[in-house]
Amino acid sequence: MQGARQRPPGRRIGKGPGLQRYSVFALARQARRHHLGWQRAWRDAQPKRAYDVVIVGAGGHGLATAYYLGKNHGITNVAILEKGWLGGGNTGRNTTIIRSNYLQDASAALYEKSRSLYETLSQELNYNVMYSPRGVMMLAQTEGEVRGYRRTAHANSLQGVATEFIGPERVKQLCPIIETKGPRYPVLGALWQPRGGTARHDAVAWGYARACSDMGMDIIQRCEVTGISSENGHVTGVETTRGSIATRKLALVTAGHSSVLAEMAGFRLPIESLPLQALVSEPIKPCMDVVVMANTVHGYMSQSDKGEMVIGGGTDGYNAYTQRGSFHHIEETVRALVETFPIISRLKMLRQWGGIVDMTGDRSPILSTTPVGGIFVNCGWGTGGFKAIPGSGWAMADLLARGAPGPIAGPFGLERFREGRMIDESVAAGVAH
Amino acid sequence: MAEITVTRRTPGMVLLRGDLSSDALREAASAVAGAPMPERRQASLSGDTGILWMSPDEALILLPEGRAAEAARALSQRLEGVHHLALDLSDARAVFEIEGPWLREVLAKLSPADLHPEALPLLEVRRTRLAQVPAAFWIEAEGRARLICFRSVADYVEGLLRRSVEDGPVGLFA
Amino acid sequence: MSRRLETGGLFIDRNAPMGFTFDGKDRGGFGGDTLASALLACGQLVMGRSFKYHRQRGPVSCGAEEPNALVGLGEGGLFEPNARATITPLTEGLRAISQNRWPSLAFDIGAVNAKLSKFLPAGFYYKTFLWPRAFWKHVYEPAIRRSAGLGKPPSQPDADRYEQVNTAADVLIAGGGVAGLAAAMEAGRNGARVILMEQGPRWGGRALIDAPLTGETIDGQPAADWIEMAVDTLETMPNVTMRLHTQVSGVFDHGFALAEERCADAGPAPVRARLWRIRARRIVTAQGAIERPLAFAGNDVPGVMLAGAVRDYAVGYGVAVGERVVVVTAGDDGYRTAIALVEAGLAVPALLDVRRGATGPLVERAQALGIRIEEGRGIAHVSGGQSVTGVSICAQDGPGEVIEEIACDAVAMSGGWSPAVHLWSQAGGKLTWDEGAAMFRPDHARPPTGADGSGFVLPAGGSDGAASTEDALRSGAEAGRLAAEGGVPADLAPPQAAPMPQVWVMPRDAGLALREKMWLDFQNDVKVSDVELAAREGYRSVEHAKRYTTLGMATDQGKLSNIGGLATLGHALGEAIPQVGTTTFRPPWTPIILGSIAGSATGAQFQPVRRTPMQDWHDANGADYEPVGQWRRPYSYPREGEDREAAAQRETRAVREAVGLLDASTLGKIVVKGPDAGRFMDMIYTNMMSNLAVGRCRYGLICNDSGFLMDDGVVARLSEDTWLCHTTTGGAEHIHAHMEEWLQTEWWDWQVYTANLTEQFAQVVVAGPQARKLLDRLGGMDVSREAMPFMSWAEGSLHGFDARVFRISFSGEVSYEVSVRASEGAELWQALLEEGEDLGVTPYGTEAMHILRAEKGYVMIGEESDGTITPQDLNLGWAVSKKKADFIGKRGLTRSHLADPERPRLVGLRSLDGTVIEAGAQVVGPGVTPTGQNATEGRVTSSYHSPTFGHGIAMALIRRGPERLGETVEVTRIGGGRQKAVLVDPVLYDAKGDRLNG
Amino acid sequence: MLILTCPYCGVAADETELSPGGEAHLHRAGPGSEDASVEAYLYHRSNPKGVHFERWRHAYGCGKWFHSARDTATNDVFGTYPAQVTETPQNILEAIAQRRPGWERPQ
């Protein structure tokens, strides 16, 4: 590690000479100068020949990993390589829901750590990520869901995650536009996490990028990894469209393309890449101040600060890297939400889009060492990666710095698939008889 | 739209699974159904009875109401020693008859199948989905179609068909 | 001020006056008007407020690309926000309101944002609102949300109906202009199945208005005549389907296309809109081109419009957007507008052409009409607030020194035309930059590809860059012919595009003061200076710049702003436009109604409800339902003064003390038959089934190959080669599918057939001490304990019904399951009720069923199991064969975590105070986890109040549970607190089985 | 919105008439097999960006399982074939070779 790049952990972003601090006063100062004085949020770096750590993927997870490497472990001789533009993968394509009301202890620990980091992220990064803890409710519309969410509420009470199971009246009160007495699936209650919410997805990537750049890290965009080299079982570097880069520590943080990178490194992952779609309506005045997820009918919705209804649903069932899903999934989702929120029927769909998500064998993420020494993977976030960005980066940085998983990453290792130690969140859904 | 009618029918139905290409099976089925074994995806009908090709190893035999149970028994006797499965499924299915000039459009609103006369000729059995449930239909003659679905969703399917009729023709094939 | 001209108006019918209201004021228009043309005719220029600064906005266009003139339409269940006035057909009694203003359109508090605009540049919110933390959620964010958001949300459910229709076509043509019509005729003549769709209310596109201005003819005929001829010809072709008011809104993989037909726009219709789901072998995109605004200071002042729109209003609708209209143009198109206006009797004080030495018929025509043409000139800035009062003109090449001020009340601008490449791009088609024509056009060599890997989208006319009507005709016909033959775009020659200088800012060297007043995105208030700021701050990728400034993210999705934005970014970065690239095009082309996507799947059609043969009785007898999959099963049958829980308690007692009836028709019944059926059954079930004797029943478990429990149920051997498998309700379909999957994909050489008989039979559970007596009364079958011992079955005629009777129990009582053909189920149910009346026969629901099985210690799939549970976890190891060499799940079960002795296992749990423990409660473990959570060592899987024992009973999965009977543990309570409970044997009721076997 | 032709009933089925079944040609690791091969069988997937062999069931049709060879990056379909095979048929491999010269099946 280059001593020159050593820095005390936890320095406040923008305090140094490096970076202009953002504030309302700075804005006023700049206004007088027609905003000509604003500096670059991050440098467009040229790749060096070698780095202590190379992170593939400048999405939220990759950038957060880099940020906490610097902040928590003082490692700043780091390159973050991005095939396209930073934050251009699932970070910039998701429905921005943040929650930690998970059933399994391991998941709750990870996502609650993440959520708590979100609470202060804007201040920490000196970049407003617009974390909006407006509350997330997951509707229970069958007896099975009631049982499942009550079970989760019990688990959360021991996990230190603040949730409660609320009745239909409270649901209606918190979100008046929900039809709670629907003929098919009346709302029987909901799992309510008051400190869940949303954030501005691009801002999360940009805020971390700005902080990483400020710490002297190199964010290298339009740089695609084409090969991974190793010697006697340990990584030595990567080949890229902008030359070879040597490193002894390589983190693959490329949601959607994880299997492709693993293939280059010579191992297989328990992952399939599936299209996930979302859509927004035209903007309307505020009418919904919470995030609502309705799993029985497969749809979730929140209203963005611009006023758009942001809508998501399930993934396609087949592998694809096209970033285009099939329209019938949009239909199922919209059908479900029109039934749940009848007033949206006359709104119009402004835009639909798709991303590629990695799905693991148990639908839980992977934060792990790999068969190749020095290569670490962060993947398998499925449809829920955005909420995990800070926690994932925190745990991944820990894993990279120490070479072994800490308490948060521990349960998410690859070995769980061999042992059959699934971290299965879908269990709350089971219904039979 | 009075020009389209939807009527519930209750024929006898026998599910026959086996090697549809074997002579033994073809003869037994024809004998019971009074119609030859149809080719792939075809319906072979004579009056109220007949055979529908459902898959390479599955046929559905249509019979007058109440005749299915004995027919299934008769089939199994004839096919003694031949690997097969013959069961009375009359009560497991619901059958609708749809009559009227633009019935292809009534179905086109509900099924992803191409209802164009060239894509779905007379007496071809199309197994597909109707909105959110499985169904099979065939057009016996322009202006008359039959549709089969599961019994438990008969009300749902009837609702779909009636709403499709109420909302009127599309002007696509008519 | 805008007004209606005394004469003219191709599209309107002056003999059909129509009344409507705008913001409550009565207005008048004509049939054929759009809401926008009618409002302009009434002198109402300002129609909306912009998104961010709330600046007053008038319409800038005359079509679907309109970013400004968005209004609310209708009332109550018919209210629609954000409707584009420019494409809203005027109808009698239409009620429209303006949006995004308070208290009124003329005076809007939000407009203060405009005053503060220098403090609110692109991305300002990322830089501030950081302290104090809570203020974001409670102060800043609500303020931002209130000031954004455009239209009001509807207050009531939708009163309209929608439907979908599926069809296929050899050739789908998007756009009914000259190119589209020509394509349809060619394809039609070739005998292809053709669908031709036009978003607007009429065929012919721009040619109707533009061709006559230059005396252009089509095939030697006047445009209108040719169009009429084309439409007539197409209408005679049986293989051609034509639709107006229908936008092809999306192109997806494998030739799937989506189109929305606004049926109600054509007049009263049973459905407001119809969503077309089309499978097309080839798709011709002929949606034309979109005119580009010019970026000059004040280009957002109401009255500044696209040149094409200005002449459409004049010629098409007989509307003057102003009395004195200055035209500013980068190409020939401005001349058309100038000519049209002069011919309509309006003044054109100047035509500013940024070019020098332009020639051609249009120029000559304009000169002949005596129009003052200023070459090499542009607009320095526009004067005026609520409307245009004048323009200051300057040299285009320069910083913008004002040469002259010209009084006018409207400005027509033309920055050239961009082909509508949206549909081409949505499915993956690539674009190429045409430097000479200053446009992105479809790259025919890199088209969207279909299932066979060949290009299936063929662009035509303006969508492919064609400039003249003649070229549109030619390219349309060629595309139509190729499409019909299944040709690919590589074989299609791109039409000639008009040369066009690149004029991205006006004047070229404008200073910051001007650039801060040049709007790129009119709705989202994005200015040239904002894009430059984004570039300065390092948001250099086009996607970054777009997202940072919100350029192109408004409801027009950048139709007007994209190119200008790209050019500005490129200029700021010193990169050429093709290097900058474009943002991705996503469906839909223009917004489509969510209701039309839901289609008819609303109300009763939202999702299928599956009904059992006895459902009518349940309905009529006050059943309180719970959804189980698509079934609705009675939870209980509450009587007068009872709630569902009290009813369940009563029903439970009735089964214990007398006899109860349960509708078990939803349980799966799968027949497995064949020479290899026994072998197959032994693979599917964890225990041995091949050695089950004919006439007997056996409880069995099904695991997946991971070793986790999937389903359970009783299997009956019907004959030497036939088994009948009962599954859970949820299992009926997926266990049958599971069996078929293994048969078809792994053991396809085995001679086995399966069939799902679930719906063929109605099945009734008759359970309780009086069950046997009740069946005896029905008569016809010997159900004595000798003739029919526990776990046996018999066939016979029961009370005249052909019945199969299974002596099996899920309650711990003497219990029979009677199975008859579905059509006789209701009669059987009725007979049992009548014969059993004096025996206290009581129908019971799923909750009583749960309580009964829990008292007896029987597990329930989906409660005790959840997809991560093994048979051993539930003490069902006895049902997992040690003898069998293989079965599905055998190897999986040996994996270290599944075989771990520390796993939670099933026990009974009883609270010390006898109260009911909460289902789902966690069993508190010792200490904390490495992440600082309270440790758990198990959970309560199900819990009820037992009327039989008079206290709460529960089942739980607890680490090493069965080894710890008698131990006291703590379980959680929702809302905090803990509860003490003791581990007990889960089998509480009739442990010896005397009643069961009795 | 894919269209795949069912090799059993010959219907060019709409995606909504099919249910996807994941990677094709997996080898079941039953009793006696190594932990590693069980893990691979249950969880490891090739998940290629490119030519992919996958399983589908004609669920809303004839009910049969079949395989398709599809490019996951473009949704090109090289062909469909019955599920009752252990290897990809030659004609499918030829179709792939023709449209993806130089393609090799990953090990």
mmCIF file of C-alpha atoms in Angstrom, chain B residues 16-86:
data_model
loop_
_atom_site.group_PDB
_atom_site.id
_atom_site.type_symbol
_atom_site.label_atom_id
_atom_site.label_comp_id
_atom_site.label_asym_id
_atom_site.label_seq_id
_atom_site.Cartn_x
_atom_site.Cartn_y
_atom_site.Cartn_z
ATOM 1 C CA LEU B 16 -57.552 -41.044 -22.581
ATOM 2 C CA ARG B 17 -53.796 -41.157 -22.097
ATOM 3 C CA GLY B 18 -51.682 -43.566 -24.090
ATOM 4 C CA ASP B 19 -49.714 -43.845 -27.302
ATOM 5 C CA LEU B 20 -52.149 -42.215 -29.723
ATOM 6 C CA SER B 21 -50.285 -43.704 -32.645
ATOM 7 C CA SER B 22 -50.848 -47.294 -31.564
ATOM 8 C CA ASP B 23 -53.530 -49.153 -33.525
ATOM 9 C CA ALA B 24 -54.983 -50.719 -30.404
ATOM 10 C CA LEU B 25 -55.588 -47.310 -28.886
ATOM 11 C CA ARG B 26 -56.888 -45.741 -32.089
ATOM 12 C CA GLU B 27 -59.347 -48.574 -32.659
ATOM 13 C CA ALA B 28 -60.559 -48.625 -29.067
ATOM 14 C CA ALA B 29 -61.028 -44.859 -29.015
ATOM 15 C CA SER B 30 -62.820 -44.755 -32.363
ATOM 16 C CA ALA B 31 -65.099 -47.586 -31.346
ATOM 17 C CA VAL B 32 -66.145 -45.747 -28.194
ATOM 18 C CA ALA B 33 -66.313 -42.284 -29.772
ATOM 19 C CA GLY B 34 -67.762 -43.258 -33.114
ATOM 20 C CA ALA B 35 -65.178 -41.094 -34.831
ATOM 21 C CA PRO B 36 -61.649 -41.734 -36.074
ATOM 22 C CA MET B 37 -58.613 -40.690 -34.029
ATOM 23 C CA PRO B 38 -57.813 -37.142 -35.151
ATOM 24 C CA GLU B 39 -54.475 -35.910 -36.421
ATOM 25 C CA ARG B 40 -52.326 -33.538 -34.357
ATOM 26 C CA ARG B 41 -54.349 -30.630 -32.875
ATOM 27 C CA GLN B 42 -57.498 -31.713 -34.690
ATOM 28 C CA ALA B 43 -61.022 -32.429 -33.527
ATOM 29 C CA SER B 44 -62.711 -35.415 -35.135
ATOM 30 C CA LEU B 45 -66.418 -35.180 -34.524
ATOM 31 C CA SER B 46 -69.548 -36.950 -35.584
ATOM 32 C CA GLY B 47 -72.555 -35.200 -34.180
ATOM 33 C CA ASP B 48 -72.388 -35.060 -30.393
ATOM 34 C CA THR B 49 -69.519 -37.469 -30.069
ATOM 35 C CA GLY B 50 -65.937 -37.295 -31.150
ATOM 36 C CA ILE B 51 -62.284 -37.124 -30.183
ATOM 37 C CA LEU B 52 -60.070 -34.109 -29.513
ATOM 38 C CA TRP B 53 -56.288 -34.358 -29.874
ATOM 39 C CA MET B 54 -54.845 -32.813 -26.707
ATOM 40 C CA SER B 55 -51.203 -33.898 -26.770
ATOM 41 C CA PRO B 56 -49.149 -36.726 -28.279
ATOM 42 C CA ASP B 57 -50.297 -39.018 -25.486
ATOM 43 C CA GLU B 58 -53.617 -37.491 -24.540
ATOM 44 C CA ALA B 59 -57.022 -37.389 -26.189
ATOM 45 C CA LEU B 60 -60.359 -36.157 -24.920
ATOM 46 C CA ILE B 61 -63.381 -38.144 -25.986
ATOM 47 C CA LEU B 62 -66.674 -36.274 -26.177
ATOM 48 C CA LEU B 63 -69.862 -38.210 -25.510
ATOM 49 C CA PRO B 64 -73.492 -37.526 -24.742
ATOM 50 C CA GLU B 65 -74.150 -36.518 -21.145
ATOM 51 C CA GLY B 66 -73.974 -39.388 -18.670
ATOM 52 C CA ARG B 67 -72.198 -41.777 -20.978
ATOM 53 C CA ALA B 68 -68.635 -41.095 -19.880
ATOM 54 C CA ALA B 69 -68.276 -43.429 -16.889
ATOM 55 C CA GLU B 70 -69.310 -46.538 -18.801
ATOM 56 C CA ALA B 71 -67.291 -45.424 -21.816
ATOM 57 C CA ALA B 72 -64.157 -45.139 -19.663
ATOM 58 C CA ARG B 73 -64.775 -48.636 -18.321
ATOM 59 C CA ALA B 74 -65.373 -49.981 -21.814
ATOM 60 C CA LEU B 75 -62.147 -48.390 -23.027
ATOM 61 C CA SER B 76 -60.120 -49.939 -20.233
ATOM 62 C CA GLN B 77 -61.609 -53.352 -20.990
ATOM 63 C CA ARG B 78 -60.768 -53.057 -24.661
ATOM 64 C CA LEU B 79 -57.261 -51.894 -23.745
ATOM 65 C CA GLU B 80 -56.611 -54.692 -21.263
ATOM 66 C CA GLY B 81 -52.844 -55.168 -21.278
ATOM 67 C CA VAL B 82 -52.131 -51.970 -23.201
ATOM 68 C CA HIS B 83 -50.492 -49.239 -21.128
ATOM 69 C CA HIS B 84 -53.071 -46.451 -20.928
ATOM 70 C CA LEU B 85 -55.207 -44.348 -18.610
ATOM 71 C CA ALA B 86 -58.902 -43.769 -19.245
#
